Tab-separated table of C-alpha atoms in Angstrom:
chain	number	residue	atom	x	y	z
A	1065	UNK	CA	0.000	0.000	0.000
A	1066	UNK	CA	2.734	2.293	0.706
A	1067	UNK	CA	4.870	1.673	-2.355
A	1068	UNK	CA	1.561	2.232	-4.211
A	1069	UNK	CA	1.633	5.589	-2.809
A	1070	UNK	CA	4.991	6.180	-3.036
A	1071	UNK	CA	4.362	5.318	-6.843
A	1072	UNK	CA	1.218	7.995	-7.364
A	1073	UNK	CA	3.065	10.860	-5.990
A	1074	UNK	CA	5.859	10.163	-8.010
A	1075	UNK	CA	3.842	10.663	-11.163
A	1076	UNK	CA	2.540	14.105	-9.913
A	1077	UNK	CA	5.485	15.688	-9.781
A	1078	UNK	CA	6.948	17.151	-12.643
A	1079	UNK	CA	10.565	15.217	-12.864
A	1080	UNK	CA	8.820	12.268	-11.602
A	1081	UNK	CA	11.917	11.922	-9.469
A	1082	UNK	CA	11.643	9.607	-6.419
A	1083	UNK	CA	14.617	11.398	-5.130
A	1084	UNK	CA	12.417	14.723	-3.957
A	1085	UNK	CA	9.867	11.833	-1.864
A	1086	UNK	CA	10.780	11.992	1.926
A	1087	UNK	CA	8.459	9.687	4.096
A	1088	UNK	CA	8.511	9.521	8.017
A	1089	UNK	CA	6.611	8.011	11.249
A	1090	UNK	CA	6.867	7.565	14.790
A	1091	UNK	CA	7.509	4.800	16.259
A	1092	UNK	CA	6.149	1.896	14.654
A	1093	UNK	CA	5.606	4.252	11.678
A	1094	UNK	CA	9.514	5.008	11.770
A	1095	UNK	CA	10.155	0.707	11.834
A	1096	UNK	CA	7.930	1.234	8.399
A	1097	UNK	CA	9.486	4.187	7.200
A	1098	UNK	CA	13.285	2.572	7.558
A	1099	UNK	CA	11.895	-1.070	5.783
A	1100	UNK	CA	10.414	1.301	2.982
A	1101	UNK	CA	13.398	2.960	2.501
A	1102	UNK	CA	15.546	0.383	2.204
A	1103	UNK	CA	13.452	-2.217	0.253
A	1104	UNK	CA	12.679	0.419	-2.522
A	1105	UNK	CA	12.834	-1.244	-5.300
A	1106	UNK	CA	12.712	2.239	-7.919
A	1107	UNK	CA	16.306	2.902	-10.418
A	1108	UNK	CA	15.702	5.895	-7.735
A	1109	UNK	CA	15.967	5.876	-4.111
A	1110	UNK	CA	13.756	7.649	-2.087
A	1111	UNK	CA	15.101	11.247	-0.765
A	1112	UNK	CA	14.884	9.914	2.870
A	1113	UNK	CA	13.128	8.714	5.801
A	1114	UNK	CA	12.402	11.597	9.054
A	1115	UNK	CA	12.079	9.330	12.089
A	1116	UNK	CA	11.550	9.654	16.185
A	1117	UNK	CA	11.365	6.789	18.362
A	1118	UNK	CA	11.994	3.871	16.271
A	1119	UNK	CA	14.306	1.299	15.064
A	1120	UNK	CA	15.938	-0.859	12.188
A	1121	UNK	CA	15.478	-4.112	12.341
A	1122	UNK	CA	15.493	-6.061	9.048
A	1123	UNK	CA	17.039	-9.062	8.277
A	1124	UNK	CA	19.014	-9.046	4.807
A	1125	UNK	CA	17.118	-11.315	2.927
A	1126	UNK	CA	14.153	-8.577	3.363
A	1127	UNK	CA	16.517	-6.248	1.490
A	1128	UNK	CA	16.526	-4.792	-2.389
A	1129	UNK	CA	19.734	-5.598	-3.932
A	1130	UNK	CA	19.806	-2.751	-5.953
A	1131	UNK	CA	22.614	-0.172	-6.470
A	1132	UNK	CA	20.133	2.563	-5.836
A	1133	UNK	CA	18.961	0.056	-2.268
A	1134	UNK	CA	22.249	-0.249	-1.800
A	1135	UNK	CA	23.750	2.734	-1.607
A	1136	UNK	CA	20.892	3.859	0.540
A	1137	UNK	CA	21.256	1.224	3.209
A	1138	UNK	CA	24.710	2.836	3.439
């Protein structure tokens, strides 16, 4: 559900760039910020996740294995 929004907002903006898409939570909406983040499977990462009070726990078989993933799980 969240990718599919991630997906629709892309398409209204006018370079269609993922890269200008920051998401965020707190708490348990930070845990699903971070796994969106990394798991995004776009050519373009997302510009970033704004978190309080959360965590990262995901194992690596949960992750994209992207260059664009990648370089964002940096």
């Amino acid at each position: 559900m969240i990718m599919n929004i991630i997906n629709k907002e892309k398409e209204v903006l006018p370079d269609k760039s993922t890269q200008r898409i920051f998401i965020g939570g707190f708490s348990q909406g930070c845990f699903m910020s971070n796994s969106i983040l990394v798991s995004y499977p776009g050519p373009d990462p997302l510009g970033g996740v704004i978190c309080t009070s959360g965590l990262i726990a995901l194992a690596p078989e949960h992750f994209d294995n992207s260059t664009a993933a990648l370089n964002a799980q940096k």
